[in-house]
CSV table of C-alpha atoms and ligand atoms in Angstrom, one decimal:
chain,number,residue,atom,x,y,z
A,2,MET,CA,9.0,-22.9,-25.1
A,3,LEU,CA,7.2,-20.1,-23.4
A,4,ARG,CA,4.2,-22.3,-22.8
A,5,LYS,CA,6.3,-24.7,-20.7
A,6,ILE,CA,7.3,-22.1,-18.1
A,7,PRO,CA,4.5,-22.9,-15.6
A,8,ALA,CA,5.3,-26.6,-15.6
A,9,PHE,CA,9.0,-26.2,-14.9
A,10,LEU,CA,8.5,-23.4,-12.5
A,11,ASN,CA,6.6,-25.9,-10.5
A,12,ARG,CA,9.3,-28.4,-10.6
A,13,LEU,CA,12.0,-25.8,-9.8
A,14,ILE,CA,10.1,-24.3,-6.9
A,15,GLY,CA,9.1,-27.7,-5.6
A,16,ARG,CA,11.6,-30.0,-4.0
A,17,ASP,CA,14.1,-30.7,-6.6
A,18,ASN,CA,15.8,-27.5,-6.8
A,19,GLY,CA,18.7,-28.1,-9.0
A,20,ALA,CA,20.4,-30.4,-11.4
A,21,THR,CA,18.0,-30.6,-14.3
A,22,MET,CA,16.8,-27.1,-14.6
A,23,ARG,CA,15.7,-25.9,-18.0
A,24,LEU,CA,15.4,-22.2,-18.2
A,25,PRO,CA,13.2,-20.2,-20.5
A,26,GLU,CA,14.8,-18.5,-23.4
A,27,PRO,CA,13.7,-14.9,-23.9
A,28,VAL,CA,11.9,-13.6,-26.9
A,29,ILE,CA,14.2,-10.6,-27.8
A,30,ILE,CA,12.3,-7.6,-29.1
A,31,PRO,CA,14.8,-5.3,-30.9
A,32,ARG,CA,14.7,-1.5,-30.4
A,33,ASP,CA,12.9,-0.8,-33.7
A,34,GLN,CA,10.0,-3.1,-32.6
A,35,HIS,CA,9.1,-1.6,-29.3
A,36,PRO,CA,8.3,2.0,-28.2
A,37,ILE,CA,10.6,2.4,-25.2
A,38,SER,CA,13.1,5.2,-25.8
A,39,ARG,CA,16.0,6.4,-23.6
A,40,LYS,CA,14.3,9.8,-23.4
A,41,GLN,CA,11.7,8.2,-21.1
A,42,ILE,CA,14.3,6.8,-18.7
A,43,SER,CA,15.6,9.0,-15.9
A,44,ARG,CA,19.1,10.4,-16.1
A,45,ALA,CA,20.2,8.6,-13.0
A,46,ALA,CA,19.0,5.3,-14.2
A,47,LEU,CA,20.8,5.7,-17.6
A,48,ASN,CA,23.9,6.7,-15.7
A,49,VAL,CA,23.7,3.5,-13.7
A,50,LEU,CA,23.0,1.3,-16.7
A,51,TYR,CA,25.9,2.8,-18.7
A,52,GLY,CA,28.2,2.8,-15.8
A,53,LEU,CA,27.7,-1.0,-15.4
A,54,HIS,CA,27.9,-1.6,-19.1
A,55,ASP,CA,31.1,0.4,-19.4
A,56,ALA,CA,32.6,-1.6,-16.6
A,57,GLY,CA,31.9,-4.8,-18.5
A,58,PHE,CA,28.7,-6.0,-16.8
A,59,GLU,CA,25.3,-6.7,-18.1
A,60,ALA,CA,22.7,-4.1,-17.1
A,61,PHE,CA,18.9,-4.1,-17.5
A,62,LEU,CA,16.0,-2.1,-16.4
A,63,VAL,CA,13.3,-4.4,-15.0
A,64,GLY,CA,9.8,-4.7,-13.7
A,65,GLY,CA,7.4,-1.9,-12.9
A,66,CYS,CA,9.1,0.9,-14.8
A,67,LEU,CA,8.8,-1.0,-18.1
A,68,ARG,CA,5.3,-2.1,-17.4
A,69,ASP,CA,4.3,1.5,-16.6
A,70,LEU,CA,6.1,3.0,-19.6
A,71,LEU,CA,4.3,0.6,-21.9
A,72,THR,CA,1.0,1.4,-20.3
A,73,GLY,CA,1.5,5.2,-20.6
A,74,ILE,CA,2.2,5.8,-16.9
A,75,GLN,CA,5.1,7.8,-15.6
A,76,PRO,CA,7.2,5.3,-13.5
A,77,LYS,CA,7.8,6.1,-9.9
A,78,ASP,CA,11.2,4.6,-10.0
A,79,PHE,CA,13.6,2.7,-12.3
A,80,ASP,CA,15.0,-0.6,-11.0
A,81,VAL,CA,18.2,-2.0,-12.4
A,82,VAL,CA,19.4,-5.6,-12.4
A,83,THR,CA,22.9,-6.8,-13.3
A,84,ASN,CA,25.2,-9.7,-13.2
A,85,ALA,CA,27.7,-7.7,-11.2
A,86,THR,CA,27.8,-8.6,-7.5
A,87,PRO,CA,26.8,-5.9,-5.0
A,88,GLU,CA,30.5,-5.4,-4.2
A,89,GLU,CA,31.2,-4.9,-7.9
A,90,VAL,CA,28.4,-2.5,-8.2
A,91,GLU,CA,29.6,-0.6,-5.2
A,92,ARG,CA,33.1,-0.3,-6.7
A,93,THR,CA,31.7,1.0,-10.0
A,94,PHE,CA,30.0,4.1,-8.6
A,95,ARG,CA,31.2,6.8,-6.4
A,96,ARG,CA,28.0,7.3,-4.4
A,97,ALA,CA,26.9,3.7,-3.9
A,98,ARG,CA,25.9,1.9,-0.7
A,99,ILE,CA,25.1,-1.7,-0.1
A,100,ILE,CA,21.8,-2.3,1.8
A,101,GLY,CA,19.9,-5.3,3.0
A,102,ARG,CA,21.4,-8.3,4.8
A,103,ARG,CA,20.6,-11.6,3.1
A,104,PHE,CA,19.8,-10.4,-0.3
A,105,ARG,CA,21.9,-7.3,-0.7
A,106,LEU,CA,21.0,-4.5,-3.0
A,107,VAL,CA,22.9,-1.4,-3.9
A,108,HIS,CA,21.6,2.1,-3.8
A,109,VAL,CA,23.3,4.4,-6.2
A,110,ARG,CA,22.8,8.1,-5.9
A,111,PHE,CA,22.8,10.7,-8.6
A,112,GLY,CA,21.8,14.1,-7.3
A,113,PRO,CA,18.4,13.7,-5.6
A,114,GLU,CA,17.7,10.3,-7.3
A,115,VAL,CA,18.5,6.9,-5.9
A,116,ILE,CA,18.6,3.9,-8.2
A,117,GLU,CA,18.2,0.5,-6.7
A,118,VAL,CA,20.5,-2.1,-8.3
A,119,ALA,CA,20.0,-5.8,-7.7
A,120,THR,CA,22.1,-8.7,-8.7
A,121,PHE,CA,20.2,-11.4,-10.7
A,122,ARG,CA,18.5,-13.5,-8.2
A,123,ALA,CA,18.6,-17.3,-8.1
A,124,LEU,CA,15.6,-19.5,-7.8
A,125,GLY,CA,14.9,-21.6,-4.8
A,126,GLU,CA,14.3,-19.2,-2.0
A,127,ALA,CA,10.6,-19.0,-1.2
A,128,ASP,CA,10.7,-16.1,1.2
A,129,GLU,CA,10.8,-12.6,-0.3
A,130,SER,CA,11.3,-10.8,2.9
A,131,ASP,CA,14.6,-9.4,3.9
A,132,ASP,CA,15.5,-11.6,6.8
A,133,ASP,CA,18.3,-14.0,7.3
A,134,ARG,CA,16.4,-17.2,6.6
A,135,ARG,CA,17.4,-19.4,3.8
A,136,HIS,CA,14.9,-22.2,4.3
A,137,SER,CA,12.2,-23.7,2.2
A,138,HIS,CA,8.8,-24.3,3.8
A,139,GLY,CA,10.0,-27.7,4.9
A,140,GLY,CA,12.7,-26.0,6.8
A,141,GLN,CA,15.7,-27.4,4.9
A,142,ILE,CA,18.4,-25.0,3.8
A,143,LEU,CA,18.2,-24.5,0.1
A,144,ARG,CA,21.3,-23.1,-1.2
A,145,ASP,CA,24.0,-20.6,-0.3
A,146,ASN,CA,24.4,-18.8,-3.5
A,147,VAL,CA,21.6,-16.3,-3.8
A,148,TYR,CA,22.7,-14.9,-7.1
A,149,GLY,CA,21.7,-16.4,-10.4
A,150,SER,CA,21.1,-15.7,-14.1
A,151,ILE,CA,18.7,-13.4,-15.8
A,152,GLU,CA,16.5,-16.4,-16.6
A,153,GLU,CA,16.3,-17.4,-13.0
A,154,ASP,CA,15.7,-13.8,-12.0
A,155,ALA,CA,12.7,-13.6,-14.4
A,156,LEU,CA,11.2,-16.8,-13.0
A,157,ARG,CA,11.2,-15.5,-9.5
A,158,ARG,CA,9.2,-12.4,-10.3
A,159,ASP,CA,5.6,-12.2,-9.5
A,160,PHE,CA,3.5,-11.2,-12.5
A,161,THR,CA,4.5,-11.6,-16.2
A,162,VAL,CA,3.9,-7.8,-16.6
A,163,ASN,CA,6.7,-7.3,-14.0
A,164,ALA,CA,9.1,-9.7,-15.6
A,165,LEU,CA,10.2,-7.7,-18.7
A,166,TYR,CA,13.8,-6.6,-19.1
A,167,TYR,CA,15.4,-3.7,-21.1
A,168,ASN,CA,19.0,-4.3,-22.1
A,169,ILE,CA,21.2,-1.2,-22.2
A,170,ALA,CA,23.7,-3.0,-24.5
A,171,ASP,CA,21.3,-3.1,-27.5
A,172,PHE,CA,18.1,-1.3,-26.2
A,173,ALA,CA,16.2,-4.6,-26.8
A,174,LEU,CA,13.4,-5.9,-24.5
A,175,TYR,CA,13.8,-9.4,-23.2
A,176,ASP,CA,10.5,-11.2,-22.7
A,177,PHE,CA,10.6,-14.5,-20.9
A,178,ALA,CA,7.0,-15.2,-20.3
A,179,GLY,CA,4.7,-13.4,-22.8
A,180,SER,CA,5.0,-10.2,-20.8
A,181,MET,CA,4.5,-8.0,-23.8
A,182,ASP,CA,1.3,-9.7,-24.8
A,183,ASP,CA,0.0,-9.5,-21.2
A,184,ILE,CA,0.8,-5.8,-20.9
A,185,LYS,CA,-0.9,-5.1,-24.2
A,186,ALA,CA,-3.9,-7.1,-23.1
A,187,ARG,CA,-3.8,-5.4,-19.7
A,188,ARG,CA,-3.8,-8.8,-18.0
A,189,LEU,CA,-2.3,-9.8,-14.7
A,190,ARG,CA,-0.9,-13.3,-14.9
A,191,LEU,CA,1.3,-14.8,-12.2
A,192,MET,CA,4.5,-16.4,-13.4
A,193,GLY,CA,4.2,-20.2,-12.9
A,194,ASP,CA,1.4,-22.0,-11.1
A,195,PRO,CA,-0.7,-19.4,-9.3
A,196,ALA,CA,-1.6,-21.4,-6.2
A,197,THR,CA,2.0,-22.4,-5.7
A,198,ARG,CA,3.2,-18.8,-6.1
A,199,TYR,CA,0.6,-17.5,-3.7
A,200,ARG,CA,1.4,-20.2,-1.1
A,201,GLU,CA,5.1,-19.4,-1.5
A,202,ASP,CA,4.4,-15.7,-0.8
A,203,PRO,CA,0.8,-14.7,0.1
A,204,VAL,CA,1.7,-11.0,-0.3
A,205,ARG,CA,1.4,-11.7,-4.0
A,206,MET,CA,-2.4,-11.8,-3.4
A,207,ILE,CA,-2.6,-8.2,-2.4
A,208,ARG,CA,-0.1,-7.3,-5.1
A,209,ALA,CA,-2.6,-8.7,-7.6
A,210,VAL,CA,-5.3,-6.5,-6.2
A,211,ARG,CA,-2.9,-3.5,-6.0
A,212,PHE,CA,-1.9,-3.8,-9.7
A,213,ALA,CA,-5.4,-4.5,-10.8
A,214,ALA,CA,-6.7,-1.4,-9.2
A,215,LYS,CA,-3.8,0.9,-9.9
A,216,LEU,CA,-3.3,-0.1,-13.6
A,217,GLY,CA,-6.9,-1.1,-14.3
A,218,PHE,CA,-5.7,-4.5,-15.5
A,219,ASP,CA,-7.8,-7.6,-15.3
A,220,ILE,CA,-6.7,-10.5,-13.2
A,221,ASP,CA,-6.4,-13.5,-15.5
A,222,PRO,CA,-8.9,-16.2,-14.5
A,223,ALA,CA,-6.3,-18.8,-13.5
A,224,THR,CA,-4.5,-16.1,-11.4
A,225,GLU,CA,-7.8,-15.0,-9.9
A,226,ALA,CA,-9.3,-18.3,-9.0
A,227,PRO,CA,-7.1,-19.3,-6.1
A,228,LEU,CA,-7.6,-16.0,-4.4
A,229,TYR,CA,-10.9,-16.8,-2.8
A,230,GLU,CA,-9.6,-19.9,-1.2
A,231,LEU,CA,-6.1,-18.8,-0.3
A,232,ALA,CA,-7.0,-15.4,1.1
A,233,PRO,CA,-6.7,-16.6,4.7
A,234,LEU,CA,-3.0,-17.2,4.1
A,235,MET,CA,-2.5,-13.5,4.5
A,236,GLY,CA,-2.7,-14.1,8.2
A,237,GLN,CA,0.6,-15.9,8.0
A,238,VAL,CA,2.6,-13.1,6.5
A,239,PRO,CA,5.0,-11.4,9.0
A,240,PRO,CA,3.3,-8.2,10.1
A,241,ALA,CA,6.5,-6.2,9.5
A,242,ARG,CA,6.1,-6.9,5.7
A,243,LEU,CA,2.5,-5.9,5.5
A,244,PHE,CA,2.6,-2.3,6.6
A,245,ASP,CA,4.5,-1.0,3.5
A,246,GLU,CA,2.4,-3.1,1.2
A,247,MET,CA,-0.8,-1.8,2.9
A,248,LEU,CA,0.3,1.8,2.3
A,249,LYS,CA,1.0,1.1,-1.3
A,250,LEU,CA,-2.4,-0.6,-1.6
A,251,PHE,CA,-4.4,2.3,-0.2
A,252,LEU,CA,-2.2,5.2,-1.5
A,253,SER,CA,-2.2,4.0,-5.1
A,254,GLY,CA,-4.8,6.6,-6.0
A,255,GLN,CA,-7.3,3.8,-6.6
A,256,ALA,CA,-8.2,3.0,-3.0
A,257,GLN,CA,-11.9,2.7,-3.8
A,258,ASP,CA,-11.3,-0.1,-6.3
A,259,THR,CA,-8.7,-1.6,-4.0
A,260,LEU,CA,-11.2,-1.9,-1.2
A,261,LYS,CA,-13.8,-3.5,-3.4
A,262,LEU,CA,-11.4,-6.1,-4.7
A,263,LEU,CA,-10.0,-6.8,-1.2
A,264,GLN,CA,-13.5,-7.4,0.0
A,265,GLU,CA,-14.5,-9.5,-3.0
A,266,TYR,CA,-11.6,-12.0,-2.5
A,267,GLY,CA,-11.9,-12.2,1.2
A,268,LEU,CA,-8.5,-10.5,1.6
A,269,PHE,CA,-10.0,-7.7,3.7
A,270,ASP,CA,-11.2,-10.2,6.2
A,271,ALA,CA,-7.7,-11.6,6.5
A,272,LEU,CA,-6.1,-8.2,6.9
A,273,PHE,CA,-8.6,-6.5,9.2
A,274,PRO,CA,-10.4,-9.4,10.9
A,275,ALA,CA,-11.8,-7.4,13.8
A,276,THR,CA,-13.4,-4.8,11.5
A,277,ALA,CA,-14.6,-7.4,9.0
A,278,GLU,CA,-16.4,-9.2,11.7
A,279,VAL,CA,-18.6,-6.3,12.8
A,280,MET,CA,-19.0,-4.3,9.6
A,281,THR,CA,-22.4,-2.6,9.3
A,282,GLU,CA,-23.8,-0.8,6.3
A,283,SER,CA,-22.9,2.5,7.7
A,284,ASP,CA,-19.4,1.2,8.3
A,285,GLN,CA,-19.2,0.1,4.7
A,286,ARG,CA,-20.3,3.6,3.6
A,287,LEU,CA,-17.7,5.1,6.0
A,288,LEU,CA,-14.9,3.1,4.5
A,289,GLU,CA,-16.0,3.8,0.9
A,290,ALA,CA,-16.3,7.5,1.7
A,291,ALA,CA,-12.8,7.5,3.2
A,292,MET,CA,-11.3,5.7,0.2
A,293,ARG,CA,-13.0,8.2,-2.2
A,294,ASN,CA,-11.7,11.0,-0.1
A,295,THR,CA,-8.1,9.5,-0.1
A,296,ASP,CA,-8.2,9.2,-3.9
A,297,ARG,CA,-9.4,12.7,-4.3
A,298,ARG,CA,-6.7,14.1,-2.0
A,299,LEU,CA,-4.0,12.2,-3.9
A,300,ALA,CA,-5.3,13.4,-7.2
A,301,GLN,CA,-5.0,17.0,-5.8
A,302,ASP,CA,-1.5,16.3,-4.5
A,303,LYS,CA,-2.7,16.8,-0.9
A,304,PRO,CA,-1.0,14.8,1.8
A,305,VAL,CA,-2.7,11.6,3.1
A,306,THR,CA,-1.6,10.3,6.5
A,307,PRO,CA,-1.4,6.5,7.0
A,308,ALA,CA,-2.8,7.2,10.5
A,309,PHE,CA,-6.0,8.6,9.0
A,310,LEU,CA,-6.4,5.4,6.9
A,311,PHE,CA,-5.9,3.1,9.9
A,312,ALA,CA,-8.3,5.2,12.0
A,313,VAL,CA,-11.0,4.6,9.4
A,314,LEU,CA,-10.2,0.9,8.8
A,315,LEU,CA,-10.2,0.1,12.4
A,316,TRP,CA,-13.1,2.3,13.5
A,317,PRO,CA,-15.8,-0.3,13.1
A,318,ALA,CA,-13.8,-2.6,15.4
A,319,LEU,CA,-13.2,0.1,17.9
A,320,ARG,CA,-16.9,1.0,18.1
A,321,ALA,CA,-17.9,-2.6,18.6
A,322,ARG,CA,-15.3,-3.1,21.3
A,323,GLN,CA,-16.3,0.2,23.0
A,324,ALA,CA,-19.9,-0.9,23.0
A,325,LEU,CA,-19.0,-4.1,24.9
A,326,HIS,CA,-17.3,-2.1,27.5
A,327,LEU,CA,-20.2,0.4,27.8
A,328,ASP,CA,-22.5,-2.6,28.3
A,329,ASN,CA,-20.3,-3.6,31.2
A,330,GLY,CA,-20.9,-0.2,32.7
A,331,MET,CA,-17.7,1.5,31.9
A,332,PRO,CA,-17.8,5.3,31.4
A,333,PRO,CA,-17.6,6.3,27.7
A,334,ALA,CA,-14.1,7.8,27.7
A,335,VAL,CA,-12.6,4.9,29.6
A,336,ALA,CA,-14.4,2.5,27.3
A,337,LEU,CA,-13.0,4.3,24.3
A,338,ASN,CA,-9.5,4.3,25.6
A,339,LYS,CA,-9.5,0.7,26.6
A,340,ALA,CA,-11.1,-0.4,23.3
A,341,ALA,CA,-8.5,1.6,21.3
A,342,GLY,CA,-5.7,-0.1,23.1
A,343,GLN,CA,-7.1,-3.5,22.5
A,344,VAL,CA,-8.0,-3.0,18.8
A,345,ILE,CA,-4.6,-1.6,18.0
A,346,ALA,CA,-2.8,-4.3,19.9
A,347,GLU,CA,-4.7,-7.0,18.0
A,348,GLN,CA,-4.2,-5.3,14.7
A,349,VAL,CA,-0.4,-5.0,15.0
A,350,SER,CA,-0.2,-8.8,15.3
A,351,GLN,CA,-1.5,-8.7,11.7
A,352,ILE,CA,0.0,-5.5,10.3
A,353,ALA,CA,2.8,-3.8,12.1
A,354,ILE,CA,1.6,-0.2,12.4
A,355,PRO,CA,4.5,1.9,13.7
A,356,ARG,CA,3.8,3.6,17.0
A,357,ARG,CA,4.2,7.0,15.5
A,358,PHE,CA,1.1,6.3,13.4
A,359,SER,CA,-0.9,4.3,16.0
A,360,SER,CA,-0.6,7.1,18.5
A,361,VAL,CA,-2.1,9.5,16.0
A,362,VAL,CA,-4.9,7.0,15.2
A,363,ARG,CA,-5.7,7.1,18.9
A,364,GLU,CA,-5.7,10.8,19.0
A,365,ILE,CA,-8.1,11.0,16.0
A,366,TRP,CA,-10.4,8.5,17.8
A,367,ASP,CA,-10.1,10.3,21.1
A,368,LEU,CA,-11.2,13.6,19.6
A,369,GLN,CA,-14.4,12.2,18.1
A,370,PRO,CA,-16.5,12.5,21.2
A,371,ARG,CA,-14.9,15.8,22.1
A,372,LEU,CA,-15.7,17.5,18.8
A,373,PRO,CA,-19.4,17.9,19.6
A,374,ARG,CA,-18.6,19.6,23.0
A,375,ARG,CA,-17.8,23.1,22.0
A,376,HIS,CA,-18.9,25.1,25.0
A,377,GLY,CA,-16.9,27.8,26.8
A,378,ASN,CA,-13.4,27.9,25.6
A,379,ARG,CA,-13.4,24.3,24.4
A,380,ALA,CA,-13.9,25.0,20.8
A,381,GLY,CA,-11.0,27.5,20.8
A,382,GLN,CA,-8.7,24.9,22.4
A,383,LEU,CA,-9.8,22.0,20.2
A,384,VAL,CA,-9.2,23.9,17.0
A,385,THR,CA,-5.5,24.3,17.9
A,386,HIS,CA,-5.1,20.6,18.7
A,387,PRO,CA,-2.4,19.2,16.4
A,388,ARG,CA,-4.9,16.4,15.2
A,389,PHE,CA,-7.9,18.7,15.0
A,390,ARG,CA,-7.9,18.8,11.2
A,391,ALA,CA,-7.6,15.0,10.9
A,392,ALA,CA,-10.3,14.5,13.5
A,393,TYR,CA,-12.6,17.0,11.8
A,394,ASP,CA,-12.1,15.3,8.4
A,395,PHE,CA,-12.9,12.0,10.1
A,396,LEU,CA,-16.1,13.4,11.7
A,397,LEU,CA,-17.3,14.7,8.3
A,398,LEU,CA,-16.9,11.2,6.9
A,399,ARG,CA,-18.9,9.7,9.8
A,400,GLU,CA,-21.6,12.2,9.0
A,401,GLU,CA,-21.5,11.5,5.3
A,402,ALA,CA,-21.8,7.7,6.1
A,403,GLY,CA,-24.8,8.4,8.2
A,404,GLU,CA,-23.2,7.0,11.3
A,405,ILE,CA,-24.1,10.2,13.1
A,406,ALA,CA,-26.5,12.9,12.2
A,407,PRO,CA,-25.0,15.9,10.3
A,408,GLY,CA,-24.6,19.2,12.1
A,409,VAL,CA,-21.4,19.3,14.1
A,410,GLY,CA,-19.3,19.0,11.0
A,411,GLN,CA,-20.8,22.0,9.4
A,412,TRP,CA,-20.5,24.0,12.6
A,413,TRP,CA,-16.8,23.3,12.6
A,414,THR,CA,-16.5,24.1,9.0
A,415,ASP,CA,-18.0,27.5,9.7
A,416,TYR,CA,-16.0,28.0,12.9
A,417,GLN,CA,-12.7,27.5,11.1
A,418,GLU,CA,-13.6,30.1,8.5
A,419,ALA,CA,-15.0,32.6,11.0
A,420,ASP,CA,-13.2,35.5,12.6
A,421,GLU,CA,-12.8,35.9,16.4
A,422,ASP,CA,-16.0,37.7,17.0
A,423,THR,CA,-18.1,35.4,14.9
A,424,ARG,CA,-16.5,32.4,16.7
A,425,GLU,CA,-17.5,33.9,20.1
A,426,ASP,CA,-21.1,34.3,18.7
A,427,MET,CA,-21.1,30.8,17.5
A,428,VAL,CA,-20.1,29.4,20.9
A,429,ARG,CA,-22.6,31.7,22.7
A,430,ALA,CA,-25.3,30.5,20.3
A,431,LEU,CA,-24.6,27.0,21.5
A,432,GLY,CA,-25.2,28.1,25.1
A,433,LYS,CA,-28.9,27.5,25.0
A,434,THR,CA,-28.5,23.9,24.1
A,435,ALA,CA,-26.9,21.6,26.5
A,436,PRO,CA,-23.5,20.2,25.5
A,437,SER,CA,-23.7,16.7,24.1
A,438,SER,CA,-22.9,14.1,26.7
A,439,GLY,CA,-23.1,11.1,24.5
A,440,GLY,CA,-20.3,12.3,22.3
A,441,GLU,CA,-22.4,12.0,19.2
A,442,GLY,CA,-23.5,15.5,18.6
A,443,SER,CA,-27.0,16.8,19.1
A,444,GLY,CA,-28.4,15.4,15.9
A,445,ARG,CA,-30.3,18.6,15.3
A,446,LYS,CA,-30.5,20.6,12.1
A,447,ARG,CA,-27.4,22.5,11.3
A,448,ARG,CA,-27.1,25.6,13.4
A,449,ARG,CA,-26.5,28.8,11.6
A,450,ARG,CA,-23.9,31.2,12.9
A,451,ARG,CA,-26.3,34.0,14.0
A,452,ARG,CA,-29.0,31.9,15.4
A,453,ARG,CA,-29.5,32.3,19.1
A,454,GLY,CA,-31.1,29.8,21.3
A,455,GLY,CA,-34.0,28.6,19.3
A,456,GLY,CA,-36.3,27.7,22.2
A,457,GLY,CA,-36.6,24.0,22.3
A,458,SER,CA,-35.2,21.5,24.6
A,459,GLY,CA,-31.6,21.3,24.7
A,460,GLY,CA,-31.7,17.8,23.5
A,461,ALA,CA,-28.3,16.2,23.2
A,462,GLY,CA,-28.6,13.0,21.3
B,511,ATP,P1,5.3,0.0,-8.3
B,511,ATP,O1,5.5,0.9,-9.4
B,511,ATP,O2,3.9,0.1,-7.8
B,511,ATP,O3,6.4,0.1,-7.2
B,511,ATP,P2,6.7,-2.4,-8.9
B,511,ATP,O4,6.4,-3.5,-10.0
B,511,ATP,O5,7.9,-1.6,-9.1
B,511,ATP,O6,5.4,-1.5,-8.8
B,511,ATP,P3,7.8,-3.2,-6.4
B,511,ATP,O7,7.0,-3.6,-5.2
B,511,ATP,O8,8.6,-2.0,-6.4
B,511,ATP,O9,6.7,-3.2,-7.6
B,511,ATP,O10,8.7,-4.4,-6.8
B,511,ATP,C1,9.6,-4.4,-7.9
B,511,ATP,C2,9.7,-5.7,-8.7
B,511,ATP,O11,10.1,-6.7,-7.8
B,511,ATP,C3,8.4,-6.1,-9.2
B,511,ATP,O12,8.1,-5.5,-10.5
B,511,ATP,C4,8.5,-7.6,-9.3
B,511,ATP,O13,9.2,-8.0,-10.5
B,511,ATP,C5,9.4,-7.9,-8.1
B,511,ATP,N1,8.6,-8.3,-6.9
B,511,ATP,C6,8.2,-7.5,-5.9
B,511,ATP,N2,7.6,-8.2,-5.0
B,511,ATP,C7,7.6,-9.5,-5.4
B,511,ATP,C8,7.1,-10.7,-4.8
B,511,ATP,N3,6.4,-10.7,-3.6
B,511,ATP,N4,7.3,-11.8,-5.5
B,511,ATP,C9,7.9,-11.8,-6.7
B,511,ATP,N5,8.4,-10.7,-7.2
B,511,ATP,C10,8.3,-9.6,-6.6
B,512,MG,MG1,8.7,-0.2,-7.6
């Protein structure tokens, strides 16, 4: 029975969406044969599950939370599915609110926690995004009823490891697709025929990478094989959908592995075409250093701003574009500004970067050529710039990657730690060397705080 799922998924998700559907029967794993205990489930999620159950509805936990619990990871959130309609869910709880338009979900609040409750979803709609379309790829309207049975809900899910259900009625797990085996084997397998499922929703390709990196799971060969060829389909995903997925990708705590996998499958090229086209070895080192840095910060519970990530990911494209303008005789600052506008405008047609982030990206870039110019009262002003810290971190990465010679970064490290008098000394010590005009620092050996002048030419790089 279970072996047949891929075949009939194909049939269902293909043209004939209806009459003769055969649905998988779950393997039911009773409470005494699996390790998930109610103690591991959040209070709010239990309240929602019991609330629905007491009101006479079916209620299950589903997806990532079960996968994580079985893998020994603390789930970020607990998702609930039910046969109650959104209206019925809303009526069942005091603090519930329907969200979404086409496929409506209910947010139920208990204290600080919000539990997302979805009604079992029917098969037949290809598009996962929350818009008002109800069309297949051919454009014909599929069906009006978006709600279905638990079997249909299971078939719609992406990976088998995300298609496990926990029934609050008897605490049993419902496994429709060999999910338990795959979780145990740490194996990512798409539900159904992989190529079909990727075509249906290319975002599943980057989800494969995200889960592989985050969980350390292997991508099953049949699920992996189509990635190489289908990666360009990423270009067709509505940009609005990609920003959130992008953040989840790079903020999973495993950004280094994520980058590697994205590049291996050609997904990086599809997501960041302008950067991919011009990547040099030092760019590659910059991106890797940035991912390492991001993972380290997350491990230390330090904040990571999406703007910083995009500043890094688009930097190679920016530099290449700026170089073109410089070749055409544009002054550096003008060239930078123009290139920044162009690179961001092109990227947002791929991934919708909200303006509140893209403006910060531009500030980080804009500060790069300014950081080496520390004369007079410039250093004192720069250090109070709201983006100074991000720009300084960025400069350190560029030095680490060997894009620019080290020196300026260390100077700023010292400057930030120094008291007022020392700071003045540091700036005075710069006096003997001319301010850098090229914006790339002097490329000289690191200058120590107390060193004065140092006789040589004032050679800015
Ligand atoms: P995480 O813990 O990283 O959030 P998750 O599995 O909960 O992982 P979500 O993006 O929150 O991932 O999605 C919740 C569930 O919805 C998934 O477990 C999966 O069953 C289903 N799902 C999400 N996106 C898709 C998709 N593009 N196609 C099919 N099913 C999906
Ligand atoms: Mg989730």
